[in-house]
CSV table of C-alpha atoms in Angstrom, one decimal:
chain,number,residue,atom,x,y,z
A,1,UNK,CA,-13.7,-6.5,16.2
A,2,UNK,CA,-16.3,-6.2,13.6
A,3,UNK,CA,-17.0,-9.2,11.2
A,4,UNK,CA,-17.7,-8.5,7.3
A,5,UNK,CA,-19.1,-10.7,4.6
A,6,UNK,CA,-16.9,-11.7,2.1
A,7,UNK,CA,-19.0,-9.7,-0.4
A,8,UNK,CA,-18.0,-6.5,1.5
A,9,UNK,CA,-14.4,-7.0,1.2
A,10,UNK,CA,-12.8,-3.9,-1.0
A,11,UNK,CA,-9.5,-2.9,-1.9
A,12,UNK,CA,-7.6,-0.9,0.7
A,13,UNK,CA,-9.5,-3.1,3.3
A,14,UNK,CA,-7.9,-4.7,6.4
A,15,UNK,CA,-8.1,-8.4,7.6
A,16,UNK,CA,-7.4,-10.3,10.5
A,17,UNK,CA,-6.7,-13.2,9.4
A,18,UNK,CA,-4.5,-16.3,9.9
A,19,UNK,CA,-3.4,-14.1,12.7
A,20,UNK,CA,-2.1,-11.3,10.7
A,21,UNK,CA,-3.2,-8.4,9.6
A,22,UNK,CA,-3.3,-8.0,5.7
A,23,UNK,CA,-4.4,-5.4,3.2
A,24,UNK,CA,-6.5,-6.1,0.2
A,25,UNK,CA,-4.8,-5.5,-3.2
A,26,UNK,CA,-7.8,-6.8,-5.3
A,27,UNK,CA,-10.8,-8.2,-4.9
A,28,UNK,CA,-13.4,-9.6,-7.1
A,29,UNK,CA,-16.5,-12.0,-7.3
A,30,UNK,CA,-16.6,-15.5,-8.9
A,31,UNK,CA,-19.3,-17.3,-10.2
A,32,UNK,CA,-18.5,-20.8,-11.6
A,33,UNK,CA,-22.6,-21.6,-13.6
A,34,UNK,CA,-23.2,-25.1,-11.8
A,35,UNK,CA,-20.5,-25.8,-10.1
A,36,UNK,CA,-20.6,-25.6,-7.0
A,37,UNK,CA,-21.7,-21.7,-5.1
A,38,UNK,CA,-19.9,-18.4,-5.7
A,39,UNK,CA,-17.0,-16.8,-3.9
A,40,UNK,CA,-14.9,-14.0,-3.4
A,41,UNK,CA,-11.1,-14.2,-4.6
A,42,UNK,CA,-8.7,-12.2,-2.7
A,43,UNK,CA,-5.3,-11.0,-3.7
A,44,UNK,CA,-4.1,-9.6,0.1
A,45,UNK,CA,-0.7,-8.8,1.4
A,46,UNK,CA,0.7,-9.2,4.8
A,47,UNK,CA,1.6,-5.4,6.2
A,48,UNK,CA,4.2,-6.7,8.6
A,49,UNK,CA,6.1,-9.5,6.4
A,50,UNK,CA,5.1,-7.9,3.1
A,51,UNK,CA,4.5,-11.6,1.6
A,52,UNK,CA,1.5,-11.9,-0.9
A,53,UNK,CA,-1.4,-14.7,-0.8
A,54,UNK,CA,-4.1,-15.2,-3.0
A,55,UNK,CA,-7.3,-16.6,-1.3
A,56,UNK,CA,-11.0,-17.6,-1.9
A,57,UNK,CA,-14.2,-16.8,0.8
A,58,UNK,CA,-16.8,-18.0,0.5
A,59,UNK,CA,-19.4,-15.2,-0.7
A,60,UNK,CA,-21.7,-16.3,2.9
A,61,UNK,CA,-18.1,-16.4,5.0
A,62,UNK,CA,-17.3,-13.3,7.5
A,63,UNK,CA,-14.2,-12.5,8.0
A,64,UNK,CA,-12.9,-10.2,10.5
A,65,UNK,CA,-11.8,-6.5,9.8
A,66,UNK,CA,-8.5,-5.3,11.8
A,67,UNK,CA,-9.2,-2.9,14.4
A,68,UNK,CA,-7.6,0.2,13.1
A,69,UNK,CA,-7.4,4.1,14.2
A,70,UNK,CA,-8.5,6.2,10.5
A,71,UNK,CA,-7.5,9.8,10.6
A,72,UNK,CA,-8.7,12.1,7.9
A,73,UNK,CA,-5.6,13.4,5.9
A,74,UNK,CA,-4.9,15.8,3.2
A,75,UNK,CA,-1.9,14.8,0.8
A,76,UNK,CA,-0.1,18.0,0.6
A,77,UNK,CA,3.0,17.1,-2.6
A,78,UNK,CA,5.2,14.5,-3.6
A,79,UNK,CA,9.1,15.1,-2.5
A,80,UNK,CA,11.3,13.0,-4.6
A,81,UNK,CA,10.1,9.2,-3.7
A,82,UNK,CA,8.3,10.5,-0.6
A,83,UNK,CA,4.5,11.4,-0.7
A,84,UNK,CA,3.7,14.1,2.4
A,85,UNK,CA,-0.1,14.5,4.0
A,86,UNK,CA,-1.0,16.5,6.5
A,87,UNK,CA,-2.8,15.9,9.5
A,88,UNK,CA,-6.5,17.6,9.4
A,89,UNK,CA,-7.1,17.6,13.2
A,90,UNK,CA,-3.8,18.6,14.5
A,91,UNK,CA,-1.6,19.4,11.0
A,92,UNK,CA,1.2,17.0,11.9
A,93,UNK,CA,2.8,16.0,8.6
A,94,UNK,CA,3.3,12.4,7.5
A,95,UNK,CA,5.6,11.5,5.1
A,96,UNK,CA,5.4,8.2,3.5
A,97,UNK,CA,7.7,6.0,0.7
A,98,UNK,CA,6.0,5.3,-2.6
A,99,UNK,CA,6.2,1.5,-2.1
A,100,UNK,CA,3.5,2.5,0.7
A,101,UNK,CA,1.3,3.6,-1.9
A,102,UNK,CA,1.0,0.5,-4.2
A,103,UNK,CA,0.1,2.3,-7.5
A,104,UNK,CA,-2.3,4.9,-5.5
A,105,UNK,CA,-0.2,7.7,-6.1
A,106,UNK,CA,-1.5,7.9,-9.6
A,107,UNK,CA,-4.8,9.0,-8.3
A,108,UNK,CA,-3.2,11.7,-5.5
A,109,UNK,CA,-3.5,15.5,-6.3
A,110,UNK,CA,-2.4,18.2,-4.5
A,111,UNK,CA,-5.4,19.2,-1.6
A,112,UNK,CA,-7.0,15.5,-2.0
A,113,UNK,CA,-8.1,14.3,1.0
A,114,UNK,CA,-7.3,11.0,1.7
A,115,UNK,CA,-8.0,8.4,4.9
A,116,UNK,CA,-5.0,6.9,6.2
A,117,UNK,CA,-5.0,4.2,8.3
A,118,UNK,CA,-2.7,3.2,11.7
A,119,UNK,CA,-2.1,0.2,13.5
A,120,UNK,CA,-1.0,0.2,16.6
A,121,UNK,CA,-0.2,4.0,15.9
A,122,UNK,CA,1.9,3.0,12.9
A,123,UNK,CA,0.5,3.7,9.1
A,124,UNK,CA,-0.7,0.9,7.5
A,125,UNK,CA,-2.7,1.8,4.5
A,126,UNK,CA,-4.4,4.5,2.8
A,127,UNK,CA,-8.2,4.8,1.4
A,128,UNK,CA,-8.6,7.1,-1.4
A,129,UNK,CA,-11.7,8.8,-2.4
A,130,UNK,CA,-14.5,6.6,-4.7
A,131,UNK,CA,-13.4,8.9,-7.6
A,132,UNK,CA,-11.2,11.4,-8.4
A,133,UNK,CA,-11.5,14.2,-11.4
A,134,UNK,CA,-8.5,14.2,-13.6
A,135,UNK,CA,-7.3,16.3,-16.5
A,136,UNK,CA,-6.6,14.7,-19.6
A,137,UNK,CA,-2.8,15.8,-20.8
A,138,UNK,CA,-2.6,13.3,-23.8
A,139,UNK,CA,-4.4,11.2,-26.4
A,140,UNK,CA,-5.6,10.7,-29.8
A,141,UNK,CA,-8.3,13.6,-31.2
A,142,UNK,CA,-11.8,12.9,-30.2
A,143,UNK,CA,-13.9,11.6,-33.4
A,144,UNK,CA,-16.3,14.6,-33.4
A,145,UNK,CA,-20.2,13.4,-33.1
A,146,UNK,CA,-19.4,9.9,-31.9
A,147,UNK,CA,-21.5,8.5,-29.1
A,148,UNK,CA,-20.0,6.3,-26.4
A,149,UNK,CA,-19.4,3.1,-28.1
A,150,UNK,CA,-17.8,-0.1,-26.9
A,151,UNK,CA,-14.4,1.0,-28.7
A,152,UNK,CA,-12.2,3.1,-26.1
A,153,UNK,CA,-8.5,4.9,-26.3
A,154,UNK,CA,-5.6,5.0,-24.0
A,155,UNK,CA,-5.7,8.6,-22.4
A,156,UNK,CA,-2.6,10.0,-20.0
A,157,UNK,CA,-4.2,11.5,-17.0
A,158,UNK,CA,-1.7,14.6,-15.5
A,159,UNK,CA,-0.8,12.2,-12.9
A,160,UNK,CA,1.3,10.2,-15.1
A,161,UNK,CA,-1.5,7.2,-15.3
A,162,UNK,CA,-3.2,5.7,-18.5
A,163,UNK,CA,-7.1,5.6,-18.1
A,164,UNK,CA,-9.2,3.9,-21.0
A,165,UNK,CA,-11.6,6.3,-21.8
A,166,UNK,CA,-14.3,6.9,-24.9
A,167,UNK,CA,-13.0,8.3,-28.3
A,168,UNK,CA,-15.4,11.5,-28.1
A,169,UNK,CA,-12.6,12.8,-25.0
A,170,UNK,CA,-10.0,15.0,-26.3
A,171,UNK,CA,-7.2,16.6,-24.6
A,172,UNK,CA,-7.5,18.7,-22.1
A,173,UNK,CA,-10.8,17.5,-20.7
A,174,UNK,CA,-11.5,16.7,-16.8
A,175,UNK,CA,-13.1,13.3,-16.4
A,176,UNK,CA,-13.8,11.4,-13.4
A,177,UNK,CA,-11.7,7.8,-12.5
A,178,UNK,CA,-12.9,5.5,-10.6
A,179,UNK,CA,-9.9,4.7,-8.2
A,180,UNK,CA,-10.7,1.4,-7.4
A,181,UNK,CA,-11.2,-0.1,-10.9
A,182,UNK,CA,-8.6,2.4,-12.6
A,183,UNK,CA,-11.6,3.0,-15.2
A,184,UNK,CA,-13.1,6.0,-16.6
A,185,UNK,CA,-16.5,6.9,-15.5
A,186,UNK,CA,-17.7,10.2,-16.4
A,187,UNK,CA,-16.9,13.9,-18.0
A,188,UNK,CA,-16.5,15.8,-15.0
């Protein structure tokens, strides 16, 4: 079992701890000027019981990371409320519910390949990509000649999300997402 500082702790994770294994939903660092040291606050849920916990680490805690088998996947299309991937080694398909997803499947395309994660050969989460390049399908007209100010506008992505993103992008444009955050980044 490997050990991780608190600090390294990102979404999609998984932790052993209070013997159970749980997933991290979000994870972000907190610094409270002069009182007391910074630490890491962790909204995980539990992937066998499904319960939710909100908890703080120390930033100089480890905790342990759950022993798990990743196996590089490709997500193939989305079937009613069932998302299917395929196997790259051995193209076996998976199909998985939505719930499994957690507000993911905004950031799937066809042909994206994906990292899925089992547990005692039973999936347990899924790792996207850092970023992922989507095509704006809706939003307000650019403002022509503005540079990137500290003023954004709400953009549908053709995934169904909404993505803040600067006014000079128009319709139509491919930008990149972070997938972690859910923020824009960059014209792609």
């Amino acid at each position: 079992m490997a050990k991780v500082l608190a600090t390294e702790i990102r979404v999609g994770n998984l932790l052993e701890w209070d013997k159970r294994v749980w997933r991290v939903l979000k994870s972000y660092h907190v610094h409270v000027g002069g009182r007391g040291g910074a630490f890491m606050q962790v909204e995980m849920k539990d992937i066998e019981a499904g319960t939710k916990t909100n908890t703080r680490f120390r930033t100089d805690e480890k905790v342990e990371r759950a022993y798990v088998e990743p196996r590089q996947m490709q997500y193939l299309y989305q079937d009613g409320d069932s998302y299917i991937f395929m196997d790259k080694e051995n193209y076996e398909q998976l199909t998985l519910p939505a719930e499994f997803l957690e507000g993911q499947a905004g950031y799937l395309l066809p042909n994206t390949d994906v990292q899925i994660n089992f547990y005692n050969s039973r999936p347990i989460g899924i790792e996207l990509p850092p970023s992922v390049v989507l095509t704006v399908t809706d939003t307000e007209p650019g403002i022509k000649n503005s540079t990137a100010t500290n003023s954004f506008k709400p953009a549908r992505m053709e995934t169904g999300i909404t993505v803040q993103v600067p006014p000079f992008i128009n319709k139509g444009e491919k930008i990149k997402v972070d997938t972690a955050e859910g923020t824009y980044m960059e014209r792609a």
